[in-house]
């Protein structure tokens, strides 16, 4: 799984096309900037070590620098930007420790949710999950990696929502972000098929109301990143850091 592009630094001009902000809409301007930048960072459109500037982002999005500065600070606090005062701001390297912490938290939350789902999902919930699985098959056939990634998230979110604990997805979404950049590095045809097979196994356990089976299927599904992370680091060593933060 070779990603030689990881060794080629990029400048902020290449992948920054950003939407012009509508000042009077909710969420806030800073929230919109945060969402736009985080989406690009997590999808690797803005890869690790990419330089970005408040002035450039403000210009492209048609806003003042203050909400951009606020969004930058939020991203830095989450570990996705590295801000050097009076110097430069760059997209942070991927921290293996942050990825492993995120996986631990996500697994704890999703396994509990999956067990809850095994006893609470109704036929409408089963049908919604089945439709998402069919959409995932179509995304694989179309070789649409980003759509598959979005549908993958939708599948997990639907389990939470249909189980009556939709608020848990908000916690999962916040904590899984460090996993997402690694996931994007592994989303080739083979890994997508493997994820799809995992989802089908989870679905079958849910429709059988088998809490133990769904716990096992979910745990194994979310543990796959542990198997691949060393190979991913070897292929993309310039994008990873050994920090312990």
PDB file of N, CA, C and O in Angstrom, residues 29-64:
ATOM      1  N   UNK A  29     -19.684  32.050  11.710  1.00  0.00           N
ATOM      2  CA  UNK A  29     -18.651  32.138  10.679  1.00  0.00           C
ATOM      3  C   UNK A  29     -17.445  31.284  11.071  1.00  0.00           C
ATOM      4  O   UNK A  29     -16.905  30.525  10.256  1.00  0.00           O
ATOM      5  N   UNK A  30     -17.024  31.377  12.324  1.00  0.00           N
ATOM      6  CA  UNK A  30     -15.877  30.589  12.781  1.00  0.00           C
ATOM      7  C   UNK A  30     -16.167  29.088  12.671  1.00  0.00           C
ATOM      8  O   UNK A  30     -15.281  28.302  12.310  1.00  0.00           O
ATOM      9  N   UNK A  31     -17.406  28.692  12.974  1.00  0.00           N
ATOM     10  CA  UNK A  31     -17.781  27.278  12.862  1.00  0.00           C
ATOM     11  C   UNK A  31     -17.688  26.800  11.413  1.00  0.00           C
ATOM     12  O   UNK A  31     -17.225  25.684  11.139  1.00  0.00           O
ATOM     13  N   UNK A  32     -18.138  27.643  10.490  1.00  0.00           N
ATOM     14  CA  UNK A  32     -18.090  27.265   9.075  1.00  0.00           C
ATOM     15  C   UNK A  32     -16.649  27.127   8.581  1.00  0.00           C
ATOM     16  O   UNK A  32     -16.326  26.218   7.811  1.00  0.00           O
ATOM     17  N   UNK A  33     -15.798  28.035   9.026  1.00  0.00           N
ATOM     18  CA  UNK A  33     -14.386  27.956   8.647  1.00  0.00           C
ATOM     19  C   UNK A  33     -13.766  26.697   9.246  1.00  0.00           C
ATOM     20  O   UNK A  33     -13.042  25.959   8.559  1.00  0.00           O
ATOM     21  N   UNK A  34     -14.061  26.454  10.509  1.00  0.00           N
ATOM     22  CA  UNK A  34     -13.555  25.254  11.181  1.00  0.00           C
ATOM     23  C   UNK A  34     -13.983  23.992  10.431  1.00  0.00           C
ATOM     24  O   UNK A  34     -13.169  23.100  10.171  1.00  0.00           O
ATOM     25  N   UNK A  35     -15.263  23.913  10.068  1.00  0.00           N
ATOM     26  CA  UNK A  35     -15.776  22.723   9.373  1.00  0.00           C
ATOM     27  C   UNK A  35     -15.096  22.539   8.014  1.00  0.00           C
ATOM     28  O   UNK A  35     -14.735  21.422   7.630  1.00  0.00           O
ATOM     29  N   UNK A  36     -14.946  23.647   7.275  1.00  0.00           N
ATOM     30  CA  UNK A  36     -14.336  23.558   5.943  1.00  0.00           C
ATOM     31  C   UNK A  36     -12.884  23.095   6.024  1.00  0.00           C
ATOM     32  O   UNK A  36     -12.443  22.241   5.248  1.00  0.00           O
ATOM     33  N   UNK A  37     -12.142  23.648   6.970  1.00  0.00           N
ATOM     34  CA  UNK A  37     -10.736  23.278   7.094  1.00  0.00           C
ATOM     35  C   UNK A  37     -10.568  21.869   7.652  1.00  0.00           C
ATOM     36  O   UNK A  37      -9.727  21.100   7.172  1.00  0.00           O
ATOM     37  N   UNK A  38     -11.363  21.514   8.656  1.00  0.00           N
ATOM     38  CA  UNK A  38     -11.208  20.182   9.242  1.00  0.00           C
ATOM     39  C   UNK A  38     -11.555  19.103   8.226  1.00  0.00           C
ATOM     40  O   UNK A  38     -10.883  18.059   8.166  1.00  0.00           O
ATOM     41  N   UNK A  39     -12.569  19.356   7.389  1.00  0.00           N
ATOM     42  CA  UNK A  39     -12.919  18.376   6.366  1.00  0.00           C
ATOM     43  C   UNK A  39     -11.754  18.155   5.410  1.00  0.00           C
ATOM     44  O   UNK A  39     -11.441  17.027   5.027  1.00  0.00           O
ATOM     45  N   UNK A  40     -11.078  19.240   5.040  1.00  0.00           N
ATOM     46  CA  UNK A  40      -9.954  19.131   4.113  1.00  0.00           C
ATOM     47  C   UNK A  40      -8.731  18.486   4.769  1.00  0.00           C
ATOM     48  O   UNK A  40      -7.985  17.760   4.114  1.00  0.00           O
ATOM     49  N   UNK A  41      -8.555  18.729   6.057  1.00  0.00           N
ATOM     50  CA  UNK A  41      -7.437  18.106   6.764  1.00  0.00           C
ATOM     51  C   UNK A  41      -7.681  16.606   6.937  1.00  0.00           C
ATOM     52  O   UNK A  41      -6.802  15.788   6.659  1.00  0.00           O
ATOM     53  N   UNK A  42      -8.886  16.232   7.346  1.00  0.00           N
ATOM     54  CA  UNK A  42      -9.174  14.822   7.618  1.00  0.00           C
ATOM     55  C   UNK A  42      -9.240  13.991   6.344  1.00  0.00           C
ATOM     56  O   UNK A  42      -8.959  12.792   6.370  1.00  0.00           O
ATOM     57  N   UNK A  43      -9.593  14.624   5.227  1.00  0.00           N
ATOM     58  CA  UNK A  43      -9.631  13.896   3.954  1.00  0.00           C
ATOM     59  C   UNK A  43      -8.275  13.891   3.253  1.00  0.00           C
ATOM     60  O   UNK A  43      -8.128  13.308   2.181  1.00  0.00           O
ATOM     61  N   UNK A  44      -7.283  14.557   3.862  1.00  0.00           N
ATOM     62  CA  UNK A  44      -5.923  14.666   3.321  1.00  0.00           C
ATOM     63  C   UNK A  44      -5.826  15.556   2.090  1.00  0.00           C
ATOM     64  O   UNK A  44      -4.811  15.550   1.395  1.00  0.00           O
ATOM     65  N   UNK A  45      -6.872  16.316   1.799  1.00  0.00           N
ATOM     66  CA  UNK A  45      -6.741  17.330   0.754  1.00  0.00           C
ATOM     67  C   UNK A  45      -5.752  18.403   1.210  1.00  0.00           C
ATOM     68  O   UNK A  45      -5.099  19.051   0.380  1.00  0.00           O
ATOM     69  N   UNK A  46      -5.687  18.586   2.512  1.00  0.00           N
ATOM     70  CA  UNK A  46      -4.617  19.382   3.121  1.00  0.00           C
ATOM     71  C   UNK A  46      -3.784  18.392   3.931  1.00  0.00           C
ATOM     72  O   UNK A  46      -4.085  18.091   5.084  1.00  0.00           O
ATOM     73  N   UNK A  47      -2.745  17.829   3.346  1.00  0.00           N
ATOM     74  CA  UNK A  47      -1.970  16.784   4.028  1.00  0.00           C
ATOM     75  C   UNK A  47      -1.048  17.338   5.108  1.00  0.00           C
ATOM     76  O   UNK A  47      -0.835  18.557   5.202  1.00  0.00           O
ATOM     77  N   UNK A  48      -0.503  16.464   5.949  1.00  0.00           N
ATOM     78  CA  UNK A  48       0.440  16.900   6.982  1.00  0.00           C
ATOM     79  C   UNK A  48       1.575  17.738   6.400  1.00  0.00           C
ATOM     80  O   UNK A  48       2.040  17.485   5.292  1.00  0.00           O
ATOM     81  N   UNK A  49       1.968  18.743   7.162  1.00  0.00           N
ATOM     82  CA  UNK A  49       3.058  19.680   6.841  1.00  0.00           C
ATOM     83  C   UNK A  49       2.663  20.760   5.839  1.00  0.00           C
ATOM     84  O   UNK A  49       3.479  21.615   5.503  1.00  0.00           O
ATOM     85  N   UNK A  50       1.421  20.753   5.356  1.00  0.00           N
ATOM     86  CA  UNK A  50       0.983  21.812   4.457  1.00  0.00           C
ATOM     87  C   UNK A  50       0.918  23.147   5.204  1.00  0.00           C
ATOM     88  O   UNK A  50       0.366  23.226   6.297  1.00  0.00           O
ATOM     89  N   UNK A  51       1.488  24.180   4.622  1.00  0.00           N
ATOM     90  CA  UNK A  51       1.420  25.509   5.225  1.00  0.00           C
ATOM     91  C   UNK A  51       0.130  26.208   4.815  1.00  0.00           C
ATOM     92  O   UNK A  51      -0.252  26.177   3.644  1.00  0.00           O
ATOM     93  N   UNK A  52      -0.529  26.837   5.775  1.00  0.00           N
ATOM     94  CA  UNK A  52      -1.708  27.658   5.484  1.00  0.00           C
ATOM     95  C   UNK A  52      -1.596  28.946   6.292  1.00  0.00           C
ATOM     96  O   UNK A  52      -0.895  28.998   7.299  1.00  0.00           O
ATOM     97  N   UNK A  53      -2.285  29.972   5.842  1.00  0.00           N
ATOM     98  CA  UNK A  53      -2.193  31.265   6.530  1.00  0.00           C
ATOM     99  C   UNK A  53      -3.571  31.842   6.784  1.00  0.00           C
ATOM    100  O   UNK A  53      -4.515  31.602   6.029  1.00  0.00           O
ATOM    101  N   UNK A  54      -3.673  32.581   7.876  1.00  0.00           N
ATOM    102  CA  UNK A  54      -4.928  33.257   8.200  1.00  0.00           C
ATOM    103  C   UNK A  54      -5.349  34.176   7.060  1.00  0.00           C
ATOM    104  O   UNK A  54      -6.532  34.215   6.677  1.00  0.00           O
ATOM    105  N   UNK A  55      -4.398  34.908   6.520  1.00  0.00           N
ATOM    106  CA  UNK A  55      -4.713  35.885   5.474  1.00  0.00           C
ATOM    107  C   UNK A  55      -5.274  35.199   4.234  1.00  0.00           C
ATOM    108  O   UNK A  55      -6.251  35.667   3.641  1.00  0.00           O
ATOM    109  N   UNK A  56      -4.669  34.083   3.822  1.00  0.00           N
ATOM    110  CA  UNK A  56      -5.116  33.377   2.618  1.00  0.00           C
ATOM    111  C   UNK A  56      -6.508  32.787   2.806  1.00  0.00           C
ATOM    112  O   UNK A  56      -7.366  32.880   1.930  1.00  0.00           O
ATOM    113  N   UNK A  57      -6.732  32.165   3.972  1.00  0.00           N
ATOM    114  CA  UNK A  57      -8.045  31.576   4.243  1.00  0.00           C
ATOM    115  C   UNK A  57      -9.103  32.672   4.306  1.00  0.00           C
ATOM    116  O   UNK A  57     -10.197  32.540   3.735  1.00  0.00           O
ATOM    117  N   UNK A  58      -8.795  33.774   4.995  1.00  0.00           N
ATOM    118  CA  UNK A  58      -9.750  34.879   5.093  1.00  0.00           C
ATOM    119  C   UNK A  58     -10.095  35.431   3.712  1.00  0.00           C
ATOM    120  O   UNK A  58     -11.265  35.706   3.404  1.00  0.00           O
ATOM    121  N   UNK A  59      -9.094  35.569   2.849  1.00  0.00           N
ATOM    122  CA  UNK A  59      -9.311  36.093   1.502  1.00  0.00           C
ATOM    123  C   UNK A  59     -10.206  35.162   0.697  1.00  0.00           C
ATOM    124  O   UNK A  59     -11.174  35.608   0.053  1.00  0.00           O
ATOM    125  N   UNK A  60      -9.911  33.858   0.725  1.00  0.00           N
ATOM    126  CA  UNK A  60     -10.685  32.905  -0.062  1.00  0.00           C
ATOM    127  C   UNK A  60     -12.126  32.780   0.417  1.00  0.00           C
ATOM    128  O   UNK A  60     -13.038  32.588  -0.376  1.00  0.00           O
ATOM    129  N   UNK A  61     -12.331  32.903   1.740  1.00  0.00           N
ATOM    130  CA  UNK A  61     -13.667  32.692   2.293  1.00  0.00           C
ATOM    131  C   UNK A  61     -14.438  33.994   2.472  1.00  0.00           C
ATOM    132  O   UNK A  61     -15.596  33.980   2.885  1.00  0.00           O
ATOM    133  N   UNK A  62     -13.806  35.115   2.153  1.00  0.00           N
ATOM    134  CA  UNK A  62     -14.511  36.394   2.198  1.00  0.00           C
ATOM    135  C   UNK A  62     -14.870  36.857   3.586  1.00  0.00           C
ATOM    136  O   UNK A  62     -15.951  37.413   3.817  1.00  0.00           O
ATOM    137  N   UNK A  63     -13.958  36.622   4.552  1.00  0.00           N
ATOM    138  CA  UNK A  63     -14.219  36.996   5.941  1.00  0.00           C
ATOM    139  C   UNK A  63     -13.020  37.751   6.496  1.00  0.00           C
ATOM    140  O   UNK A  63     -11.967  37.836   5.865  1.00  0.00           O
ATOM    141  N   UNK A  64     -13.199  38.286   7.705  1.00  0.00           N
ATOM    142  CA  UNK A  64     -12.066  38.920   8.374  1.00  0.00           C
ATOM    143  C   UNK A  64     -11.170  37.841   8.966  1.00  0.00           C
ATOM    144  O   UNK A  64     -11.518  36.653   9.007  1.00  0.00           O
TER     145      UNK A  64
END
